[in-house]
Amino acid sequence: MRTLNLLLASAAMTVTLGTVAAAQEAATVAFLMPDQASTRYEEHDYPGFKAEMTKLCPDCTVIYQNANADVALQQQQFNSVIAQGAKVIVLDPVDSAAAAALVEIAQSQEVKVIAYDRPIPDKPANYYVSFDNEAIGRSIAQSLVDHLKAEGVPDGAGVLQINGSPTDAAAGLIRDGIDSALDASSYKTLAEFDTPDWAPPKAQEWAAGQITRFGDQIKGVVAANDGTAGGAIAAFKAAGVNPVPPVTGNDATIAALQLVIAGEQYNTISKPSEIVAAAAANAAVKLLKGETPEATHTLYETPSQLFVPAVVTAKNIKAEVFDKGINKPEEVCTGEYVEACRKLGIIN
């Protein structure tokens, strides 16, 4: 009888382990992004995540949702994917503070959360994956400072600072990096703005007011991403400022790459979102298997993997973007940008 009981227990354990393995192989994973103000989520992040998940876990179901900068909508989406059986949720929060409650809800139901791109400071997620946002801010600002010095702009000259959304903890890290570079420079910040929802029209409206206020005192603009950079550039053009002062950016969107090529935006950051998306997929699969993803850093008490980005200007855009195959010339060198691409050697 004892032998029979042991055999039955062993068989039950085998069935249980087999069920767990099957559940992991056919698990549901959610990929929840914050807004549509940046085109990167549909064009790069989700395709990159989906492709890696398909490779690593072909039987897994991936649910994609975008909250369109709506905190309440993201909460609904978060609850919905849990109800649909998601075992891991990759979350790029609309509001980093509000996201703490979402992490708590998920973890209380044994659902793992990977914070993506934007950290969640108030409640440790199971993992965080991103480019190093503070390094991004420092890099774009230092690049501008170095350019102003090379161009002979005198000490004490003024710059504008356009930050990202005040509800985005990643924007705060980018701002900290910008501050560190500007504070150590010989230039002064004339005015600073936190852009609600990262919305380019709001950045443009604010920049227009500062152009009226400061005029030719503005020798450069540190904008935290390509959308806010585009808004600032549009404001200068609308005001008839020519040439436009050098403006920084971040994300290497196609529109920004075209502006850099045309000499209308000074820099951007090449951070192929597919890299971070693939890392998130790898982490998700490890968590599904009960394993611990490898961390390179710890941020807000969360094991993290942070990637180092590259600053892109007209001088290195061919090498950093096109020679590396991040973008194809035919995607960027269109219409009015063809001749500028030829001058930079991107196309013949």
Short mmCIF file of C-alpha atoms in Angstrom, two decimals:
data_model
loop_
_atom_site.label_atom_id
_atom_site.label_comp_id
_atom_site.label_asym_id
_atom_site.label_seq_id
_atom_site.Cartn_x
_atom_site.Cartn_y
_atom_site.Cartn_z
CA MET A 1 0.00 0.00 0.00
CA ARG A 2 2.84 2.41 0.86
CA THR A 3 4.45 1.69 -2.51
CA LEU A 4 1.14 2.30 -4.28
CA ASN A 5 0.70 5.63 -2.48
CA LEU A 6 4.21 6.70 -3.48
CA LEU A 7 3.52 5.77 -7.09
CA LEU A 8 0.27 7.71 -7.06
CA ALA A 9 1.97 10.75 -5.47
CA SER A 10 4.76 10.58 -8.04
CA ALA A 11 2.25 10.37 -10.88
CA ALA A 12 0.31 13.32 -9.47
CA MET A 13 3.50 15.36 -9.22
CA THR A 14 4.40 14.49 -12.80
CA VAL A 15 0.97 15.62 -14.00
CA THR A 16 1.23 18.84 -11.97
CA LEU A 17 4.69 19.67 -13.30
CA GLY A 18 3.54 18.88 -16.81
CA THR A 19 0.57 21.20 -16.38
CA VAL A 20 2.83 24.01 -15.11
CA ALA A 21 5.19 23.56 -18.04
CA ALA A 22 2.30 23.59 -20.48
CA ALA A 23 0.91 26.72 -18.84
CA GLN A 24 4.28 28.40 -19.19
CA GLU A 25 4.59 27.38 -22.83
CA ALA A 26 1.13 28.73 -23.64
CA ALA A 27 1.07 31.66 -21.22
CA THR A 28 -0.45 35.08 -21.85
CA VAL A 29 1.83 38.11 -21.67
CA ALA A 30 0.62 41.73 -21.90
CA PHE A 31 2.52 44.66 -23.38
CA LEU A 32 0.95 47.93 -22.19
CA MET A 33 2.31 51.18 -23.63
CA PRO A 34 1.53 54.74 -22.46
CA ASP A 35 0.71 57.04 -25.36
CA GLN A 36 0.59 57.71 -29.08
CA ALA A 37 2.32 61.10 -28.98
CA SER A 38 5.47 59.21 -29.94
CA THR A 39 5.26 56.87 -32.92
CA ARG A 40 7.91 54.55 -31.47
CA TYR A 41 5.50 52.23 -29.64
CA GLU A 42 3.64 51.07 -32.75
CA GLU A 43 6.62 51.30 -35.10
CA HIS A 44 9.37 49.78 -32.96
CA ASP A 45 8.59 48.70 -29.38
CA TYR A 46 5.62 46.41 -29.94
CA PRO A 47 6.93 44.84 -33.17
CA GLY A 48 10.26 44.19 -31.45
CA PHE A 49 8.60 42.65 -28.40
CA LYS A 50 6.23 40.53 -30.47
CA ALA A 51 9.02 39.24 -32.69
CA GLU A 52 11.17 38.18 -29.72
CA MET A 53 8.24 36.57 -27.92
CA THR A 54 7.36 34.63 -31.06
CA LYS A 55 10.93 33.34 -31.17
CA LEU A 56 11.22 32.50 -27.46
CA CYS A 57 7.67 31.33 -26.74
CA PRO A 58 5.78 30.60 -29.97
CA ASP A 59 2.73 29.30 -28.10
CA CYS A 60 2.46 32.37 -25.85
CA THR A 61 -0.32 34.88 -26.42
CA VAL A 62 0.75 38.54 -26.51
CA ILE A 63 -1.84 41.23 -25.76
CA TYR A 64 -0.96 44.76 -26.84
CA GLN A 65 -2.72 47.89 -25.57
CA ASN A 66 -1.89 51.62 -25.75
CA ALA A 67 -3.43 53.94 -23.15
CA ASN A 68 -3.18 57.11 -25.27
CA ALA A 69 -1.92 59.13 -22.27
CA ASP A 70 -5.04 58.28 -20.23
CA VAL A 71 -4.29 57.06 -16.68
CA ALA A 72 -7.80 55.68 -16.15
CA LEU A 73 -7.72 53.86 -19.49
CA GLN A 74 -4.39 52.25 -18.64
CA GLN A 75 -5.80 51.03 -15.34
CA GLN A 76 -8.76 49.49 -17.19
CA GLN A 77 -6.40 47.84 -19.65
CA PHE A 78 -4.24 46.53 -16.81
CA ASN A 79 -7.23 44.99 -15.01
CA SER A 80 -8.51 43.59 -18.30
CA VAL A 81 -5.32 41.71 -19.15
CA ILE A 82 -5.20 40.21 -15.66
CA ALA A 83 -8.78 39.03 -16.19
CA GLN A 84 -7.64 37.54 -19.52
CA GLY A 85 -5.05 35.48 -17.67
CA ALA A 86 -1.85 37.44 -18.21
CA LYS A 87 0.97 35.99 -16.11
CA VAL A 88 3.48 38.74 -16.94
CA ILE A 89 2.64 42.37 -17.72
CA VAL A 90 5.19 44.65 -19.38
CA LEU A 91 4.10 48.12 -18.31
CA ASP A 92 5.25 51.51 -19.60
CA PRO A 93 3.18 53.69 -17.27
CA VAL A 94 1.28 56.83 -18.20
CA ASP A 95 1.72 58.00 -14.61
CA SER A 96 4.65 56.46 -12.75
CA ALA A 97 3.17 57.26 -9.32
CA ALA A 98 -0.26 55.82 -10.15
CA ALA A 99 1.39 52.69 -11.51
CA ALA A 100 2.50 51.68 -8.01
CA ALA A 101 -1.06 50.58 -7.23
CA LEU A 102 -1.14 48.51 -10.42
CA VAL A 103 2.03 46.68 -9.43
CA GLU A 104 0.53 45.92 -6.03
CA ILE A 105 -2.68 44.58 -7.59
CA ALA A 106 -0.74 42.35 -9.96
CA GLN A 107 1.68 40.99 -7.39
CA SER A 108 -1.18 40.19 -4.99
CA GLN A 109 -2.46 37.86 -7.72
CA GLU A 110 0.98 36.38 -8.47
CA VAL A 111 1.22 38.28 -11.76
CA LYS A 112 4.74 39.56 -12.53
CA VAL A 113 5.30 43.15 -13.68
CA ILE A 114 8.18 44.36 -15.83
CA ALA A 115 8.49 48.15 -15.74
CA TYR A 116 9.42 49.26 -19.25
CA ASP A 117 11.20 52.46 -20.27
CA ARG A 118 9.65 54.43 -17.39
CA PRO A 119 10.44 53.26 -13.85
CA ILE A 120 7.91 52.90 -11.03
CA PRO A 121 9.61 54.49 -8.00
CA ASP A 122 6.99 53.90 -5.31
CA LYS A 123 6.54 50.13 -5.64
CA PRO A 124 9.30 47.78 -6.82
CA ALA A 125 8.31 45.90 -9.95
CA ASN A 126 9.71 42.44 -10.58
CA TYR A 127 12.11 43.86 -13.16
CA TYR A 128 12.88 47.09 -15.02
CA VAL A 129 14.32 47.40 -18.51
CA SER A 130 15.20 50.64 -20.28
CA PHE A 131 17.88 52.77 -21.79
CA ASP A 132 19.73 54.78 -19.15
CA ASN A 133 17.49 57.84 -19.06
CA GLU A 134 19.69 59.99 -16.86
CA ALA A 135 22.60 59.29 -19.21
CA ILE A 136 20.38 60.30 -22.13
CA GLY A 137 19.65 63.68 -20.57
CA ARG A 138 23.28 64.27 -19.73
CA SER A 139 24.42 63.23 -23.21
CA ILE A 140 22.08 65.43 -25.23
CA ALA A 141 22.75 68.47 -23.03
CA GLN A 142 26.52 67.98 -23.01
CA SER A 143 26.46 67.53 -26.78
CA LEU A 144 24.72 70.90 -27.10
CA VAL A 145 27.12 72.59 -24.66
CA ASP A 146 30.11 71.26 -26.59
CA HIS A 147 28.57 72.47 -29.86
CA LEU A 148 27.90 75.97 -28.51
CA LYS A 149 31.50 76.22 -27.30
CA ALA A 150 32.83 75.03 -30.65
CA GLU A 151 30.70 77.64 -32.38
CA GLY A 152 32.13 80.39 -30.15
CA VAL A 153 28.94 81.14 -28.25
CA PRO A 154 30.13 83.20 -25.27
CA ASP A 155 29.89 82.16 -21.63
CA GLY A 156 26.69 83.29 -19.95
CA ALA A 157 24.56 82.82 -23.07
CA GLY A 158 21.08 81.43 -22.55
CA VAL A 159 19.32 78.17 -23.41
CA LEU A 160 15.78 76.89 -23.00
CA GLN A 161 15.05 73.55 -21.32
CA ILE A 162 12.01 71.54 -22.39
CA ASN A 163 11.46 68.49 -20.21
CA GLY A 164 9.04 65.60 -20.63
CA SER A 165 5.83 64.81 -18.81
CA PRO A 166 5.74 65.60 -15.08
CA THR A 167 3.95 62.27 -14.46
CA ASP A 168 6.73 60.23 -16.11
CA ALA A 169 9.55 59.15 -13.80
CA ALA A 170 11.79 58.55 -16.83
CA ALA A 171 11.29 62.18 -17.82
CA GLY A 172 12.48 63.13 -14.35
CA LEU A 173 15.65 61.09 -14.85
CA ILE A 174 16.24 62.71 -18.24
CA ARG A 175 15.72 66.13 -16.62
CA ASP A 176 18.25 65.26 -13.90
CA GLY A 177 20.79 64.36 -16.55
CA ILE A 178 20.14 67.59 -18.44
CA ASP A 179 20.48 69.58 -15.23
CA SER A 180 23.81 67.96 -14.40
CA ALA A 181 25.29 68.96 -17.77
CA LEU A 182 23.85 72.47 -17.89
CA ASP A 183 24.69 73.25 -14.27
CA ALA A 184 28.32 72.34 -14.91
CA SER A 185 28.46 74.46 -18.07
CA SER A 186 29.10 78.17 -18.55
CA TYR A 187 25.62 78.71 -20.02
CA LYS A 188 22.46 79.70 -18.18
CA THR A 189 18.97 78.26 -18.38
CA LEU A 190 16.61 81.09 -19.34
CA ALA A 191 13.43 79.11 -18.66
CA GLU A 192 12.33 75.52 -18.12
CA PHE A 193 9.08 73.67 -18.91
CA ASP A 194 7.63 70.26 -18.04
CA THR A 195 5.58 69.20 -21.08
CA PRO A 196 2.23 67.60 -20.12
CA ASP A 197 1.88 64.16 -21.75
CA TRP A 198 5.01 64.87 -23.83
CA ALA A 199 2.64 66.62 -26.24
CA PRO A 200 4.50 68.45 -29.06
CA PRO A 201 1.80 71.15 -29.44
CA LYS A 202 2.20 72.07 -25.76
CA ALA A 203 5.98 72.28 -26.17
CA GLN A 204 5.48 74.45 -29.25
CA GLU A 205 3.08 76.79 -27.45
CA TRP A 206 5.48 77.23 -24.54
CA ALA A 207 8.49 77.76 -26.82
CA ALA A 208 6.58 80.40 -28.78
CA GLY A 209 6.03 82.35 -25.57
CA GLN A 210 9.72 82.15 -24.67
CA ILE A 211 10.75 83.35 -28.13
CA THR A 212 8.59 86.41 -27.61
CA ARG A 213 10.05 86.85 -24.13
CA PHE A 214 13.78 86.29 -24.80
CA GLY A 215 14.23 86.71 -28.55
CA ASP A 216 17.82 86.34 -29.73
CA GLN A 217 19.05 85.64 -26.21
CA ILE A 218 18.12 82.01 -26.92
CA LYS A 219 21.25 80.31 -28.24
CA GLY A 220 20.07 76.72 -27.94
CA VAL A 221 17.28 74.44 -26.69
CA VAL A 222 17.64 71.22 -24.73
CA ALA A 223 14.46 69.30 -25.58
CA ALA A 224 13.98 65.94 -23.88
CA ASN A 225 12.65 64.05 -26.91
CA ASP A 226 12.07 64.43 -30.62
CA GLY A 227 8.42 65.38 -30.25
CA THR A 228 9.14 68.33 -27.98
CA ALA A 229 12.12 69.22 -30.19
CA GLY A 230 9.85 69.31 -33.21
CA GLY A 231 7.46 71.56 -31.33
CA ALA A 232 10.27 73.97 -30.46
CA ILE A 233 11.58 74.03 -34.01
CA ALA A 234 8.08 74.74 -35.34
CA ALA A 235 7.79 77.67 -32.91
CA PHE A 236 11.06 79.21 -34.13
CA LYS A 237 10.01 78.82 -37.76
CA ALA A 238 6.60 80.35 -37.08
CA ALA A 239 8.35 83.31 -35.44
CA GLY A 240 10.54 83.79 -38.51
CA VAL A 241 13.76 82.92 -36.69
CA ASN A 242 16.43 81.92 -39.21
CA PRO A 243 18.60 80.06 -38.59
CA VAL A 244 16.88 78.09 -35.85
CA PRO A 245 19.13 77.74 -32.78
CA PRO A 246 20.46 74.21 -32.20
CA VAL A 247 17.81 71.98 -30.63
CA THR A 248 18.41 68.58 -29.01
CA GLY A 249 16.16 65.54 -29.17
CA ASN A 250 15.85 61.89 -28.21
CA ASP A 251 14.34 58.75 -29.80
CA ALA A 252 15.67 59.02 -33.38
CA THR A 253 12.22 59.10 -34.95
CA ILE A 254 12.16 59.29 -38.73
CA ALA A 255 10.93 62.90 -38.58
CA ALA A 256 13.81 63.81 -36.25
CA LEU A 257 16.39 62.05 -38.40
CA GLN A 258 15.15 64.09 -41.34
CA LEU A 259 15.45 67.30 -39.32
CA VAL A 260 18.99 66.38 -38.27
CA ILE A 261 19.92 65.64 -41.88
CA ALA A 262 18.41 68.97 -42.96
CA GLY A 263 20.32 70.84 -40.25
CA GLU A 264 17.17 71.94 -38.43
CA GLN A 265 17.64 69.74 -35.32
CA TYR A 266 21.09 69.47 -33.80
CA ASN A 267 20.99 66.00 -32.24
CA THR A 268 18.90 63.04 -31.23
CA ILE A 269 19.51 59.79 -29.38
CA SER A 270 19.76 56.50 -31.23
CA LYS A 271 18.22 53.96 -28.94
CA PRO A 272 16.66 51.24 -31.08
CA SER A 273 13.56 50.37 -29.10
CA GLU A 274 13.75 46.83 -30.43
CA ILE A 275 16.77 46.26 -28.14
CA VAL A 276 14.82 47.09 -25.00
CA ALA A 277 11.71 45.31 -26.30
CA ALA A 278 13.70 42.13 -26.91
CA ALA A 279 15.23 42.37 -23.44
CA ALA A 280 11.73 42.73 -21.95
CA ALA A 281 10.59 39.62 -23.85
CA ASN A 282 13.58 37.66 -22.56
CA ALA A 283 12.83 38.78 -19.02
CA ALA A 284 9.15 37.88 -19.41
CA VAL A 285 9.97 34.35 -20.53
CA LYS A 286 12.41 33.88 -17.66
CA LEU A 287 9.75 35.01 -15.19
CA LEU A 288 7.24 32.61 -16.75
CA LYS A 289 9.74 29.81 -16.12
CA GLY A 290 10.22 30.88 -12.51
CA GLU A 291 13.73 32.13 -13.21
CA THR A 292 15.29 35.45 -12.23
CA PRO A 293 16.32 37.74 -15.11
CA GLU A 294 19.90 38.98 -14.89
CA ALA A 295 20.24 42.58 -13.66
CA THR A 296 22.97 45.10 -14.47
CA HIS A 297 21.69 47.76 -12.07
CA THR A 298 19.25 48.30 -9.24
CA LEU A 299 16.94 51.30 -9.61
CA TYR A 300 14.21 52.15 -7.10
CA GLU A 301 14.86 48.79 -5.40
CA THR A 302 14.07 47.02 -8.68
CA PRO A 303 16.52 44.72 -10.48
CA SER A 304 17.18 46.51 -13.75
CA GLN A 305 18.81 46.21 -17.14
CA LEU A 306 19.87 49.57 -18.56
CA PHE A 307 21.30 50.10 -22.03
CA VAL A 308 23.68 52.89 -23.06
CA PRO A 309 22.44 55.07 -25.94
CA ALA A 310 24.36 56.92 -28.67
CA VAL A 311 24.13 60.63 -29.50
CA VAL A 312 23.46 61.26 -33.18
CA THR A 313 24.32 64.47 -35.06
CA ALA A 314 24.68 65.20 -38.75
CA LYS A 315 28.38 64.28 -38.43
CA ASN A 316 27.79 60.67 -37.36
CA ILE A 317 24.23 59.93 -38.50
CA LYS A 318 25.41 57.79 -41.41
CA ALA A 319 27.62 55.63 -39.19
CA GLU A 320 25.27 55.39 -36.19
CA VAL A 321 21.95 54.95 -37.95
CA PHE A 322 22.32 53.84 -41.55
CA ASP A 323 25.54 51.85 -41.53
CA LYS A 324 24.24 49.92 -38.51
CA GLY A 325 20.99 49.15 -40.31
CA ILE A 326 18.78 50.80 -37.70
CA ASN A 327 17.00 52.72 -40.45
CA LYS A 328 17.14 52.29 -44.21
CA PRO A 329 17.96 55.29 -46.41
CA GLU A 330 14.72 54.84 -48.36
CA GLU A 331 12.74 55.33 -45.14
CA VAL A 332 14.35 58.68 -44.37
CA CYS A 333 15.84 60.14 -47.54
CA THR A 334 12.57 61.08 -49.22
CA GLY A 335 11.23 64.21 -50.89
CA GLU A 336 12.92 67.39 -49.75
CA TYR A 337 15.57 65.45 -47.78
CA VAL A 338 17.12 63.60 -50.74
CA GLU A 339 19.71 66.26 -51.54
CA ALA A 340 20.73 66.68 -47.89
CA CYS A 341 21.16 62.89 -47.65
CA ARG A 342 23.46 63.00 -50.67
CA LYS A 343 25.59 65.72 -49.08
CA LEU A 344 26.07 63.55 -45.98
CA GLY A 345 26.94 60.49 -48.07
CA ILE A 346 23.88 58.53 -46.92
CA ILE A 347 22.82 57.96 -50.52
CA ASN A 348 24.65 58.40 -53.81
#
